[in-house]
Every structure is written in C-alpha cells, then in structure tokens.
Coordinates of C-alpha atoms in Angstrom, one line a residue:
Chain A
M231 CA 10.0 114.8 -38.8
R232 CA 12.7 115.9 -41.3
R233 CA 15.0 113.4 -42.7
P234 CA 18.3 114.5 -40.8
L235 CA 16.6 115.0 -37.6
R236 CA 15.0 111.4 -37.9
Y237 CA 18.6 110.0 -38.7
A238 CA 20.0 111.8 -35.8
A239 CA 17.3 110.6 -33.2
L240 CA 17.6 107.1 -34.5
I241 CA 21.4 107.0 -34.3
L242 CA 21.2 108.4 -30.8
I243 CA 18.7 105.7 -29.8
V244 CA 20.8 103.1 -31.5
A245 CA 23.9 104.2 -29.4
V246 CA 21.9 103.8 -26.2
V247 CA 20.4 100.4 -27.1
L248 CA 23.6 98.9 -28.1
Y249 CA 25.9 100.3 -25.4
P250 CA 25.4 97.5 -23.0
L251 CA 26.1 94.9 -25.6
V252 CA 29.2 96.6 -26.9
W253 CA 30.4 97.1 -23.4
M254 CA 29.8 93.5 -22.7
V255 CA 31.9 92.5 -25.7
G256 CA 34.7 95.0 -24.9
T257 CA 35.0 93.9 -21.2
S258 CA 35.2 90.3 -22.0
F259 CA 38.4 91.1 -24.0
K260 CA 40.0 93.2 -21.3
S261 CA 42.6 91.9 -18.7
P262 CA 41.6 92.1 -15.1
E263 CA 43.6 95.3 -14.4
E264 CA 42.1 97.0 -17.4
I265 CA 38.6 96.2 -16.3
V266 CA 39.2 98.1 -13.2
N267 CA 41.1 100.9 -14.8
N268 CA 40.0 101.4 -18.4
I269 CA 36.3 102.5 -18.5
G270 CA 36.4 102.8 -22.3
L271 CA 34.4 100.5 -24.6
V272 CA 37.5 99.3 -26.4
P273 CA 40.3 97.2 -24.7
Q274 CA 43.7 98.6 -25.1
H275 CA 45.1 95.1 -25.1
V276 CA 42.9 92.5 -26.5
T277 CA 43.2 89.3 -24.6
P278 CA 41.6 86.0 -24.8
G279 CA 42.3 85.1 -21.3
N280 CA 38.9 85.6 -19.9
F281 CA 37.6 83.0 -22.3
A282 CA 40.0 80.3 -21.4
E283 CA 39.7 81.1 -17.6
G284 CA 35.8 81.2 -17.8
W285 CA 35.7 78.0 -19.9
H286 CA 37.5 75.9 -17.2
K287 CA 36.2 77.9 -14.2
F288 CA 33.8 75.3 -12.8
D289 CA 34.9 71.8 -12.5
V290 CA 33.2 70.1 -15.4
G291 CA 33.7 73.1 -17.8
F292 CA 31.6 75.3 -20.0
G293 CA 32.0 72.9 -22.8
R294 CA 29.7 70.4 -21.0
F295 CA 27.1 73.1 -20.1
F296 CA 27.0 74.1 -23.7
L297 CA 26.4 70.7 -24.7
N298 CA 23.7 70.3 -22.3
S299 CA 22.0 73.3 -23.3
A300 CA 22.3 72.3 -27.0
M301 CA 20.7 69.0 -26.4
V302 CA 17.9 70.3 -24.3
S303 CA 17.2 73.0 -26.9
L304 CA 17.3 70.8 -29.9
L305 CA 15.2 68.1 -28.4
T306 CA 12.7 70.7 -27.3
V307 CA 12.5 72.0 -31.0
A308 CA 11.8 68.5 -32.1
G309 CA 9.2 67.9 -29.6
N310 CA 7.4 71.2 -30.1
V311 CA 7.4 70.9 -33.9
M312 CA 6.2 67.5 -33.9
S313 CA 3.5 67.4 -31.3
C314 CA 2.2 71.0 -31.9
L315 CA 1.9 70.2 -35.6
L316 CA -0.3 67.3 -35.0
A317 CA -2.6 69.2 -32.7
A318 CA -2.7 72.1 -35.0
Y319 CA -3.8 70.0 -37.8
A320 CA -6.6 68.5 -35.9
L321 CA -7.8 71.7 -34.4
G322 CA -7.4 73.8 -37.5
R323 CA -8.4 71.5 -40.5
L324 CA -10.4 68.5 -39.1
R325 CA -13.9 68.3 -38.1
F326 CA -14.7 66.2 -35.2
R327 CA -16.9 66.2 -32.2
L328 CA -16.1 68.8 -29.4
R329 CA -13.5 70.4 -31.6
G330 CA -14.7 73.9 -30.6
M331 CA -14.5 73.0 -27.1
W332 CA -10.9 71.6 -27.2
F333 CA -10.0 74.7 -29.2
A334 CA -11.2 76.8 -26.5
V335 CA -9.3 75.0 -23.9
M336 CA -6.2 75.4 -25.9
I337 CA -6.7 79.1 -26.0
G338 CA -7.3 78.8 -22.1
T339 CA -3.9 77.1 -21.7
L340 CA -2.2 79.8 -23.6
L341 CA -3.0 82.3 -20.8
L342 CA -1.7 80.1 -18.1
P343 CA 1.5 81.6 -16.5
G344 CA 4.2 79.0 -16.4
H345 CA 5.1 79.9 -12.8
V346 CA 1.7 78.8 -11.6
L347 CA 2.2 75.3 -13.2
I348 CA 5.8 74.8 -11.9
I349 CA 5.1 73.7 -8.4
P350 CA 2.5 71.0 -9.2
Q351 CA 4.5 69.8 -12.2
Y352 CA 7.6 69.7 -10.1
I353 CA 5.7 67.4 -7.4
L354 CA 4.4 65.3 -10.2
F355 CA 7.8 64.7 -11.9
R356 CA 9.4 64.2 -8.5
N357 CA 6.9 61.5 -7.7
L358 CA 7.6 59.7 -11.0
G359 CA 11.3 59.8 -9.9
W360 CA 12.3 62.1 -12.8
V361 CA 13.7 64.8 -10.8
G362 CA 17.4 64.2 -10.1
G363 CA 16.8 60.8 -11.7
D364 CA 19.2 59.0 -14.2
W365 CA 18.3 61.6 -16.9
P366 CA 17.3 64.7 -15.2
Y367 CA 16.2 66.4 -18.6
L368 CA 12.9 64.4 -18.7
P369 CA 11.0 67.0 -16.8
L370 CA 12.2 69.7 -19.2
L371 CA 11.6 67.8 -22.4
V372 CA 8.5 65.5 -22.0
P373 CA 6.0 68.4 -21.8
H374 CA 7.1 69.7 -25.2
F375 CA 6.6 66.3 -26.8
L376 CA 2.9 66.6 -25.6
A377 CA 2.3 69.9 -27.2
T378 CA 1.8 71.8 -23.9
E379 CA 3.3 74.9 -25.6
A380 CA 0.0 76.3 -26.6
F381 CA 1.4 79.4 -28.4
F382 CA 2.9 77.2 -31.1
V383 CA -0.3 75.1 -31.5
F384 CA -2.1 78.5 -31.9
L385 CA 0.5 79.9 -34.4
M386 CA 0.1 76.8 -36.6
V387 CA -3.6 76.6 -36.3
Q388 CA -3.7 80.4 -37.6
F389 CA -1.4 79.5 -40.4
M390 CA -3.1 76.3 -41.4
R391 CA -6.4 78.3 -41.7
G392 CA -4.8 80.4 -44.4
I393 CA -4.1 77.2 -46.6
P394 CA -6.8 77.1 -49.3
R395 CA -9.6 74.5 -48.3
E396 CA -9.8 73.6 -52.1
L397 CA -6.5 71.8 -51.8
D398 CA -7.4 69.2 -49.3
E399 CA -10.9 69.0 -50.7
A400 CA -9.4 68.1 -54.0
A401 CA -7.2 65.5 -52.4
I402 CA -10.2 64.2 -50.5
I403 CA -12.2 63.8 -53.7
D404 CA -9.2 61.9 -55.4
G405 CA -9.6 59.5 -52.5
A406 CA -6.9 60.7 -50.0
S407 CA -7.5 60.0 -46.3
P408 CA -7.0 62.7 -43.7
Y409 CA -3.6 61.1 -43.0
R410 CA -2.6 61.5 -46.5
V411 CA -4.0 65.0 -46.6
F412 CA -1.8 65.8 -43.7
R413 CA 1.4 64.1 -45.1
H414 CA 1.1 65.4 -48.7
V415 CA -0.9 68.7 -48.5
I416 CA -0.6 70.4 -45.1
L417 CA 2.8 69.3 -44.0
P418 CA 4.7 70.5 -47.0
L419 CA 2.7 73.8 -47.1
S420 CA 3.3 74.5 -43.4
R421 CA 7.0 74.8 -43.7
P422 CA 7.1 78.6 -42.8
A423 CA 5.1 78.0 -39.6
L424 CA 7.3 75.1 -38.8
V425 CA 10.4 77.0 -39.2
T426 CA 9.1 79.9 -37.2
T427 CA 8.2 77.5 -34.4
A428 CA 11.6 75.9 -34.5
I429 CA 13.5 79.2 -34.4
F430 CA 11.6 80.7 -31.6
S431 CA 11.4 77.4 -29.6
F432 CA 15.2 77.2 -29.8
I433 CA 15.7 80.7 -28.7
W434 CA 13.2 80.6 -25.9
T435 CA 14.6 77.3 -24.5
W436 CA 18.2 78.4 -24.9
N437 CA 17.5 81.6 -22.9
D438 CA 15.0 79.9 -20.4
F439 CA 16.1 80.1 -16.9
F440 CA 13.3 79.3 -14.4
R441 CA 12.5 75.7 -15.3
Q442 CA 16.2 74.7 -15.7
L443 CA 17.0 76.3 -12.3
V444 CA 14.2 74.4 -10.6
Y445 CA 15.0 70.9 -12.3
L446 CA 18.7 70.6 -12.6
S447 CA 20.6 70.2 -9.3
D448 CA 23.8 68.4 -10.3
L449 CA 26.7 70.6 -11.6
K450 CA 27.3 68.3 -14.6
D451 CA 23.8 68.5 -15.7
Y452 CA 23.7 72.3 -15.6
T453 CA 22.8 74.2 -18.7
V454 CA 24.4 77.4 -19.5
P455 CA 21.9 79.9 -17.9
V456 CA 22.2 78.1 -14.6
A457 CA 26.0 77.6 -14.8
L458 CA 26.0 81.5 -15.4
T459 CA 24.6 82.1 -12.1
L460 CA 27.6 80.4 -10.5
F461 CA 29.5 83.5 -11.3
I462 CA 27.3 85.6 -9.2
D463 CA 28.3 83.5 -6.0
S464 CA 31.9 84.2 -6.6
T465 CA 31.7 87.9 -6.6
S466 CA 35.4 88.5 -6.5
E467 CA 36.6 91.1 -8.9
S468 CA 38.8 88.8 -10.9
A469 CA 35.7 86.8 -11.9
V470 CA 34.1 89.7 -13.8
G471 CA 36.1 89.1 -17.0
P472 CA 35.4 85.3 -17.2
M473 CA 31.8 86.0 -16.3
F474 CA 31.4 88.4 -19.1
A475 CA 33.2 86.2 -21.7
M476 CA 30.9 83.1 -20.8
S477 CA 27.8 85.5 -20.9
L478 CA 28.9 86.5 -24.3
L479 CA 29.5 83.1 -25.6
S480 CA 26.0 82.0 -24.3
L481 CA 24.4 84.7 -26.5
V482 CA 26.3 83.6 -29.6
P483 CA 23.9 80.8 -30.7
V484 CA 20.9 83.1 -30.4
F485 CA 22.7 86.0 -32.1
L486 CA 23.5 83.5 -35.1
F487 CA 20.0 82.5 -35.4
F488 CA 19.0 86.2 -35.4
V489 CA 21.3 87.0 -38.2
A490 CA 20.4 84.1 -40.2
F491 CA 16.7 84.3 -39.9
Q492 CA 16.1 88.0 -39.2
R493 CA 13.6 88.6 -42.1
L494 CA 11.8 85.5 -41.2
L495 CA 11.8 86.4 -37.6
V496 CA 10.3 89.8 -38.0
E497 CA 7.6 88.4 -40.4
G498 CA 6.8 85.8 -37.9
I499 CA 6.4 88.4 -35.1
N500 CA 4.2 90.5 -37.3
T501 CA 1.8 87.8 -38.1
S502 CA 1.5 86.4 -34.7
G503 CA 2.5 88.7 -32.1
L504 CA 5.3 86.4 -30.9
K505 CA 7.7 87.7 -28.3
G506 CA 11.4 87.4 -28.3
Chain B
M96 CA -17.2 58.9 -29.5
H97 CA -15.0 56.7 -31.9
T98 CA -17.6 54.3 -33.0
P99 CA -19.4 56.7 -35.6
A100 CA -16.0 57.4 -37.3
R101 CA -15.1 53.8 -37.7
T102 CA -18.4 53.3 -39.7
E103 CA -17.6 56.1 -41.9
P104 CA -14.7 55.0 -44.0
P105 CA -12.6 57.7 -45.5
A106 CA -12.5 55.9 -48.9
P107 CA -13.7 57.6 -51.9
R108 CA -17.0 55.3 -52.3
G109 CA -18.0 56.1 -48.7
P110 CA -20.8 58.5 -47.7
A111 CA -18.4 61.4 -47.7
A112 CA -17.9 61.3 -51.5
G113 CA -21.6 60.5 -52.0
R114 CA -22.3 63.8 -50.2
R115 CA -19.8 66.0 -52.0
G116 CA -20.9 69.4 -52.7
S117 CA -23.5 70.8 -50.2
G118 CA -23.2 67.9 -47.7
R119 CA -19.3 68.0 -47.3
A120 CA -19.4 70.4 -44.4
R121 CA -21.2 67.8 -42.4
R122 CA -18.4 65.2 -43.0
R123 CA -17.0 64.0 -39.7
E124 CA -13.4 63.0 -39.0
N125 CA -13.6 62.0 -35.5
L126 CA -11.1 59.1 -35.4
P127 CA -8.3 61.0 -37.3
G128 CA -9.3 64.2 -35.3
Y129 CA -8.7 62.6 -32.0
L130 CA -5.6 60.6 -33.2
F131 CA -4.0 63.7 -34.3
L132 CA -5.2 65.6 -31.0
G133 CA -3.9 62.8 -29.0
P134 CA -0.5 64.0 -27.7
W135 CA -1.9 67.3 -27.0
L136 CA -4.9 65.7 -25.0
L137 CA -2.5 63.6 -23.1
G138 CA -0.3 66.7 -22.3
L139 CA -3.4 68.5 -21.2
M140 CA -4.4 65.9 -18.9
A141 CA -1.0 64.9 -17.4
I142 CA 1.0 68.1 -17.6
T143 CA -1.6 70.8 -17.1
A144 CA -5.1 69.7 -15.8
I145 CA -4.2 67.1 -13.2
P146 CA -1.1 69.2 -11.8
M147 CA -3.5 72.0 -11.5
L148 CA -6.1 70.2 -9.5
L149 CA -3.2 68.8 -7.4
S150 CA -1.9 72.3 -6.8
L151 CA -5.3 73.4 -5.7
Y152 CA -5.5 70.6 -3.3
L153 CA -2.0 71.2 -2.1
S154 CA -2.8 74.9 -1.4
F155 CA -5.0 73.6 1.4
T156 CA -2.2 71.5 3.0
D157 CA 1.1 71.8 4.6
Y158 CA 3.5 69.8 2.3
D159 CA 7.2 70.0 2.2
V160 CA 7.8 67.8 -1.1
L161 CA 10.2 65.5 0.5
T162 CA 7.5 63.2 2.1
P163 CA 5.1 61.1 0.0
L164 CA 2.1 63.0 -1.3
S165 CA -0.2 60.9 1.0
E166 CA 1.4 62.6 4.1
A167 CA 0.4 66.2 3.1
R168 CA -1.5 67.5 6.0
W169 CA -4.9 69.2 5.5
V170 CA -4.8 72.8 7.0
G171 CA -7.8 74.4 5.3
W172 CA -7.6 78.0 4.6
D173 CA -4.6 78.6 6.8
N174 CA -2.3 79.1 3.8
Y175 CA -4.5 81.9 2.4
E176 CA -5.0 83.3 5.8
R177 CA -1.2 83.4 6.5
M178 CA -0.6 85.0 3.1
F179 CA -3.1 87.8 3.5
T180 CA -2.9 88.5 7.1
A181 CA 0.3 87.2 8.7
D182 CA 3.1 87.4 6.0
P183 CA 4.3 91.0 5.5
S184 CA 6.8 89.8 2.8
Y185 CA 3.7 88.5 0.7
W186 CA 2.3 92.1 0.5
H187 CA 5.7 93.5 0.0
A188 CA 6.2 91.2 -3.0
V189 CA 2.7 92.3 -4.5
R190 CA 3.6 95.9 -4.0
V191 CA 7.1 95.5 -5.7
T192 CA 5.4 93.6 -8.6
V193 CA 2.6 96.0 -9.2
T194 CA 5.1 99.1 -9.0
F195 CA 7.3 97.3 -11.5
A196 CA 4.4 96.6 -13.9
L197 CA 2.7 99.9 -13.5
V198 CA 5.9 102.0 -14.4
A199 CA 7.9 99.7 -16.6
V200 CA 5.0 98.6 -18.9
P201 CA 3.7 102.1 -20.0
L202 CA 7.3 103.4 -20.4
K203 CA 8.2 100.5 -22.5
L204 CA 5.0 100.8 -24.7
A205 CA 5.8 104.5 -25.2
A206 CA 9.4 103.9 -26.2
A207 CA 8.3 101.1 -28.5
L208 CA 5.6 103.4 -30.1
G209 CA 7.9 106.4 -30.3
V210 CA 10.6 104.4 -32.2
A211 CA 8.1 102.6 -34.4
L212 CA 6.9 106.2 -35.5
L213 CA 10.5 107.1 -36.4
L214 CA 11.0 103.9 -38.4
N215 CA 7.5 104.1 -40.1
R216 CA 8.9 105.6 -43.2
A217 CA 10.9 104.0 -46.1
F218 CA 14.5 105.1 -45.9
R219 CA 17.9 103.5 -46.4
G220 CA 18.8 101.3 -43.4
V221 CA 15.4 101.0 -42.0
G222 CA 15.8 97.1 -41.7
L223 CA 19.0 97.4 -40.0
F224 CA 17.6 99.9 -37.4
R225 CA 14.6 97.7 -36.8
G226 CA 17.0 94.6 -36.4
L227 CA 19.2 96.5 -33.9
F228 CA 16.3 97.8 -31.9
Y229 CA 14.9 94.3 -31.7
L230 CA 18.2 92.6 -30.5
P231 CA 17.8 93.3 -26.8
S232 CA 14.4 91.7 -26.9
L233 CA 15.6 88.7 -28.7
L234 CA 18.2 88.1 -26.0
G235 CA 15.2 88.7 -23.7
G236 CA 15.1 87.2 -20.3
S237 CA 18.5 85.6 -20.6
V238 CA 20.8 85.3 -17.6
A239 CA 23.8 86.6 -19.6
L240 CA 21.8 89.9 -20.3
A241 CA 20.8 90.3 -16.7
I242 CA 24.4 89.7 -15.6
V243 CA 25.7 92.5 -18.1
W244 CA 22.9 94.9 -16.9
V245 CA 23.5 94.4 -13.1
S246 CA 27.4 94.7 -13.6
M247 CA 26.8 98.0 -15.6
F248 CA 24.7 99.5 -12.7
N249 CA 27.2 98.3 -10.0
R250 CA 28.8 101.1 -7.9
D251 CA 31.9 101.1 -10.2
G252 CA 30.1 99.9 -13.3
A253 CA 29.8 101.5 -16.6
F254 CA 27.0 103.6 -15.8
N255 CA 28.6 105.5 -13.0
S256 CA 31.8 105.8 -15.1
L257 CA 29.6 107.6 -17.8
L258 CA 28.0 109.8 -15.1
A259 CA 31.5 110.6 -13.7
L260 CA 32.4 112.1 -17.1
F261 CA 29.7 114.7 -16.6
G262 CA 30.7 115.2 -12.9
V263 CA 27.9 113.4 -11.5
Q264 CA 28.4 111.2 -8.3
G265 CA 26.3 108.0 -9.1
A266 CA 24.6 105.7 -6.6
P267 CA 25.4 102.0 -6.1
W268 CA 22.2 101.3 -8.1
V269 CA 21.8 97.6 -7.8
N270 CA 22.9 97.6 -4.2
D271 CA 20.8 100.5 -3.2
P272 CA 17.2 99.5 -2.0
T273 CA 15.9 102.7 -3.5
W274 CA 17.3 102.1 -6.9
A275 CA 17.5 98.3 -7.4
L276 CA 13.9 97.9 -8.8
E277 CA 14.3 101.0 -11.0
T278 CA 17.5 99.4 -12.5
L279 CA 15.3 96.3 -13.3
M280 CA 12.6 98.5 -14.8
L281 CA 15.2 100.1 -17.0
L282 CA 16.3 96.8 -18.3
A283 CA 12.7 95.9 -19.3
I284 CA 12.2 99.2 -20.9
W285 CA 15.5 98.8 -22.7
Q286 CA 13.8 95.6 -24.4
F287 CA 11.1 97.6 -26.3
G288 CA 12.0 95.8 -29.5
A289 CA 9.2 93.3 -29.5
P290 CA 6.2 95.6 -28.9
M291 CA 7.9 98.0 -31.4
V292 CA 7.8 95.4 -34.2
I293 CA 4.2 94.9 -33.4
F294 CA 3.5 98.6 -33.6
L295 CA 5.2 98.8 -37.0
A296 CA 3.0 96.2 -38.4
G297 CA 0.0 98.1 -37.1
L298 CA 1.2 101.5 -38.5
K299 CA 1.4 99.9 -41.9
Q300 CA -2.3 99.1 -41.7
V301 CA -3.3 102.9 -41.4
P302 CA -4.6 104.0 -44.7
A303 CA -2.6 106.9 -46.1
E304 CA -5.6 108.7 -47.4
L305 CA -6.6 109.5 -43.9
Y306 CA -3.6 111.5 -43.4
E307 CA -3.8 113.1 -46.9
A308 CA -7.4 114.2 -46.1
A309 CA -6.4 115.6 -42.5
A310 CA -3.4 117.5 -44.1
V311 CA -5.9 119.0 -46.7
D312 CA -8.0 120.0 -43.8
G313 CA -5.1 121.9 -42.1
A314 CA -4.4 119.3 -39.4
G315 CA -0.7 119.4 -38.2
T316 CA 1.5 116.5 -37.3
W317 CA 0.2 116.4 -33.6
R318 CA -3.3 116.5 -34.5
Q319 CA -2.9 113.9 -37.1
F320 CA -1.2 111.7 -34.4
A321 CA -4.0 112.3 -31.9
H322 CA -6.8 111.9 -34.2
I323 CA -5.8 109.4 -36.7
T324 CA -2.6 107.4 -35.6
L325 CA -3.7 106.8 -31.9
P326 CA -7.3 105.6 -32.7
M327 CA -6.4 103.5 -35.8
L328 CA -3.6 102.1 -33.5
S329 CA -5.7 101.3 -30.5
P330 CA -6.2 97.6 -31.1
V331 CA -2.4 97.1 -31.5
I332 CA -1.7 99.3 -28.5
F333 CA -4.3 97.1 -26.6
F334 CA -2.9 93.9 -27.6
N335 CA 0.7 95.1 -26.7
L336 CA -0.6 96.3 -23.3
V337 CA -2.3 93.0 -22.4
L338 CA 0.8 91.1 -23.5
E339 CA 3.4 93.2 -21.7
T340 CA 1.2 93.6 -18.5
I341 CA 1.1 89.8 -18.1
H342 CA 4.7 89.5 -19.2
G343 CA 5.7 92.1 -16.5
F344 CA 3.8 90.5 -13.7
Q345 CA 6.0 87.5 -14.3
G346 CA 9.4 89.1 -14.1
F347 CA 11.8 86.6 -12.7
T348 CA 15.2 86.2 -14.2
S349 CA 16.5 89.6 -13.9
A350 CA 15.3 89.9 -10.3
F351 CA 16.9 86.5 -9.6
V352 CA 20.2 87.6 -11.1
L353 CA 20.3 90.9 -9.4
S354 CA 19.7 89.6 -5.9
N355 CA 21.4 86.2 -6.3
G356 CA 17.8 84.6 -5.7
T357 CA 17.0 86.5 -2.4
G358 CA 14.9 89.5 -3.7
G359 CA 17.3 91.9 -2.1
P360 CA 18.8 94.4 -1.3
V361 CA 16.3 94.6 1.5
D362 CA 13.5 92.8 -0.4
S363 CA 13.6 95.8 -2.9
T364 CA 13.4 93.3 -6.0
L365 CA 11.2 90.6 -4.3
M366 CA 9.1 90.1 -7.4
Y367 CA 6.0 87.8 -6.9
T368 CA 7.4 84.9 -8.9
L369 CA 10.7 85.1 -7.0
N370 CA 8.9 85.1 -3.7
L371 CA 7.0 82.1 -4.9
Y372 CA 10.2 80.4 -5.9
I373 CA 11.8 81.1 -2.6
N374 CA 8.8 79.8 -0.5
G375 CA 8.4 76.8 -2.8
F376 CA 12.0 75.5 -3.8
V377 CA 14.1 77.1 -1.0
R378 CA 11.9 76.9 2.0
L379 CA 10.2 73.8 0.6
E380 CA 6.8 75.1 1.7
M381 CA 5.0 73.6 -1.4
G382 CA 1.5 74.0 0.1
Y383 CA 1.9 77.8 0.8
A384 CA 3.6 78.2 -2.6
S385 CA 0.7 76.5 -4.2
A386 CA -1.8 78.9 -2.6
M387 CA 0.4 81.7 -3.8
A388 CA 0.3 80.4 -7.2
W389 CA -3.4 80.2 -7.3
V390 CA -3.8 83.8 -6.1
F391 CA -1.4 84.8 -8.8
L392 CA -3.5 82.9 -11.3
L393 CA -6.7 84.6 -10.2
A394 CA -4.9 88.0 -10.1
I395 CA -3.6 87.6 -13.6
G396 CA -7.0 86.6 -14.8
L397 CA -8.6 89.5 -13.1
I398 CA -6.3 92.1 -14.5
T399 CA -6.7 90.8 -17.9
A400 CA -10.6 90.9 -17.6
V401 CA -10.3 94.5 -16.2
L402 CA -8.1 95.3 -19.2
F403 CA -10.6 93.9 -21.6
R404 CA -13.5 95.8 -19.9
T405 CA -11.7 99.2 -20.0
G406 CA -10.5 98.4 -23.6
R407 CA -14.1 98.9 -24.6
F408 CA -14.0 102.5 -24.0
W409 CA -10.9 103.3 -26.0
V410 CA -10.1 100.5 -28.4
H411 CA -11.4 101.4 -31.8
Y412 CA -12.0 98.6 -34.2
S413 CA -12.5 100.1 -37.7
D414 CA -14.2 97.0 -39.3
S415 CA -16.8 96.6 -36.7
E416 CA -18.3 100.2 -37.0
G417 CA -20.3 101.9 -39.5
Q418 CA -20.7 99.0 -41.8

C-alpha cells in the first residue's frame, strides 16, 4: 500500500480505537447537564466535580478501595515473582527425578480455566474460615505465593533456558552449590523475566474482577473493580459523571505502567505470547 | 526420593566434580530440585489438585456451601442430567457462548492481522501506532472499560449520538436482546491489540527474499499475501486462534457489567461462566455449578484438541519440512 494511503488508514483506525477512551475522559469532566446536552468529546466547562462526588460516593470512599487494590496487587506481584522464580529454576535448570513429569503437569495447569477452579477453591477457603474472615484477602493472595500462576512459571522457564549453561557449570566447577548458582548466577540474569512477570502480574491483578467479586463481600474490603460495579446499581442519570470519573481513575495505574514500560511490554509479548 | 541426593554432596570433591566432562549430564540434584519446587508442589496439591477432586465429587452432590461438607447429599448423575435435559437456560448459555466465540474470535483475528500488515513497515511513528492499538487490550477485561463501553451503547449514549449526525435512528443496543451480545462482541473485537502484536512479531520472521523472488516472478500484492504471507504466518495464526478461542469462551466481566450480573436483557448475554457464577454464587447450588464447571473443562479441552487436529491440515511449519 502506498505511504499516504497507509497513513490515512492508520489514522482512521486510531480514531476509532481511541474514541471510547477519549469520550470517557471528556465525559468525566462534564457537568451533569452537559453530559445530557453536549454530545461532543470536549467539555465546554471543565469541572472536577465528578471526581469529588465519585470519590465520596460510597460510605467508605474510593481512597479505601484504591488502597485495597494496591495492597492486593502489590502482594500478588511479590508472591508471583518469588514463588514462580523458585519453581522455574527447578524446572528449567536443575536435574532431578520426575522433572519431566512435573514440567508436563505445569503445562497442564496452564490450560486450566480459572472459572473451573473457582468453585472448589471457594469451598476450600470457606472451610478454612478465610472467606469473610479477619483478613478476607487470604483467598486472593495465598495461591500466588504458591506459584499457581503457571503462565509466569512457564515464561521464566523459557527465559532461563536461554541463559548459557556454561555459566552455571563454571560456577559448579568452582565449587558452587545449586543454591549459590541460583543466588549469584540465575537470579541476577533473570531480571528481564522478573520485571515482565511483575508488570503483567500487577496489571492483571489490578484489572481482575471475577475472583475479587467472589471473595470480597464487605464494602470496606472492596477493591476498585468491585466498587465500580456499585455504580451500575445506582443507574440514575446523575451518577454517570462520577462513574466515569472513577472508571478513569481506576485505569490510571495501568496506564502509567503502560507508558513507563511500553517497550519492555511489547518485547515481553513478542517472546512469550502474553496477553494484556 | 531424597536419600540419594543427600549422599551426593554438592561440594567440589564429590562425585559430580569427579565426573566432570562426559558424566556431568548425569549429575542429579534431587534435594535442591524438590526444595525449589516445593512451593509450587504445595500449590499444585492444595490449590489445584485437591480442589479439582473435591469439585468432581461435589458435581455428584447437592451442596449449598452454607452447611459443612459432610452434609453434601449424593445425587449421582442428577446434576448432569438436569443440565442436559431439564435446564433450558443451560443450553441457552451454551448457544450464547458459542455464538460469541464463533463471531468475535475470527473478526478480532482479522482486525489484528489487517492492522499488523499496515504496521509491518518501518515508518515514522510506527511505535506510537502500535502502542495506541495495544492500549485497549492492555486495559483488557477491566470493569472500567466495560462500563464505558456499555454507556457508549446506551439508548442515549455516544454511539447513537454519532449515528444521529448521519440521520440514523439507533437502537437501545445494550438494552435490546437482539443487539446486546453484538455490543459485547464489538468490545472484544476492539481489543485486537494483543493478537496484533503477536502477528507483528510473526511477520518479522518472514524472509524478505521470498517476496523479492515472487515479485520477480510477477506475483502481485494479493498473490504474495495468499501464497507467502498466509502460509508463513500460519503457526502464529494458529497460536492466536487457540489463545483467543479459549479466552473467548471465558468472557465474563463485560457480560456481568452489561447485565448487572443477570445475563440480561432476556438472557441475551448469559455467557457460560456468568451462568456458572449465578448458579454457584447467587443460587448457592454449588453441586450443580461444579458439574457445569467440569463439562466446561471437558468442552474447552475438546475444542482445543479439535483445533490442534485441524491445524495439521493448514499450519505450515517451515523448519519441519524439506530438511
């Protein structure tokens, strides 16, 4: 295709793709009257009122929901990075009995849809007293400290297999144990895989809805995605502005990650087939 | 299984060092191997395997989650029978889900491939375009995005305002049973950025010499696309197809947001997983929902297997042929 035509096509597609997002930003700064009357993308009078109203809309306030989401997401990142790294080192670099079988099992769990496991896991956690317990985030967090997110294990195994064998063999000849090899050779060299895991782990958890919907039942424990659904119940016209304002705010952390790590993200997707 | 490892010290004077060279491939690291694998193994047992078995057992019971597990009442194949013969909403949800996947997945992949072809050339701003197209995928299944989408396709949402500019009278899309699912399909297609990035990576692997040779032989753009690009890209197409199909069958968030968790209007967005959620967590029929989950698991496995089967006829792996 000729260059001007290509640009024209791309700009048209960009306009279509960005329209809903631009519309969301525009609407969240409009006054209630303008939301009804002005269909344009740009508000005539920019007002922060929706943000103030949305922030305090539900009894505990969105600040609390953001803190809850941040805590769940950051702890999930920590759990995933640590536990998946350990499993990946074993499966990708060490030789031990039945390794091939465990690797196959890991690949198998990769294909298990989360919606299938949610019911038995819910029953299990409920019987442990974790659902609605003193700290309702246990069912959301504990699985991530036990490397159950097989995709990240797989990603790191693939990455570690690319690290030259000669490095650990040299270290072993120099008398290093597998633990030292892990600490001083593999860990430092695995940083790109760890960063990719951390970024995607954060974004996925921040955006996750299903599990948070199932496990969080008390308003003060809600995370941002669950809190956003409260707006759907109150369908009155005046709630549209605050709903958009809070929706927009909820995308900000993900967007910042995206801007900061864009190059790295695209590389990570290219090499691993990770989804957003 | 740990004993042999203990007798094999990892110290330099141990047997490992003595066999350096040809024997090193046989060096075993059983104890460290299982230590590092420990958390994963514990997770596999406690979070995956045992719950799976529990779920299989529960699928043959009548269980409401509020009572102790020991009070789950054995009902044999009743749940499965009810699902297949006595619950019209079950088959309805299957139809909704299959329709959704059959329409949205091919269109999403076509959009992804089309845009990838447009971007597969070095020019100013290519990185920016790629980033912008990827943005909706990144924001992905978030509730915020679904909320915006649903509002846009409301009776007096932005989409109808846009149509009004052209004098077209729009439908109340998300509240109209004939259009609600299409609105969700459009949302899924709009997020074509993730498969697009994978297509772009695949297109970079196609050797430029092939196109040069074809051009010398007088093949036009379309013939080059059909006879070089598509076959060379078929493994990547296959990869995206499998991933997006599995992903499509699991659609939940947007259907939940659109219908406020009900699958409405008139069950038109009752996706399989939403139906499962309603049965398990709203009606508290955990036994029945477990049976649904197992059928879902088998169906996903079957579909994946069928895709792999048919893939043999059209997926072309260049490195496994003629060498």
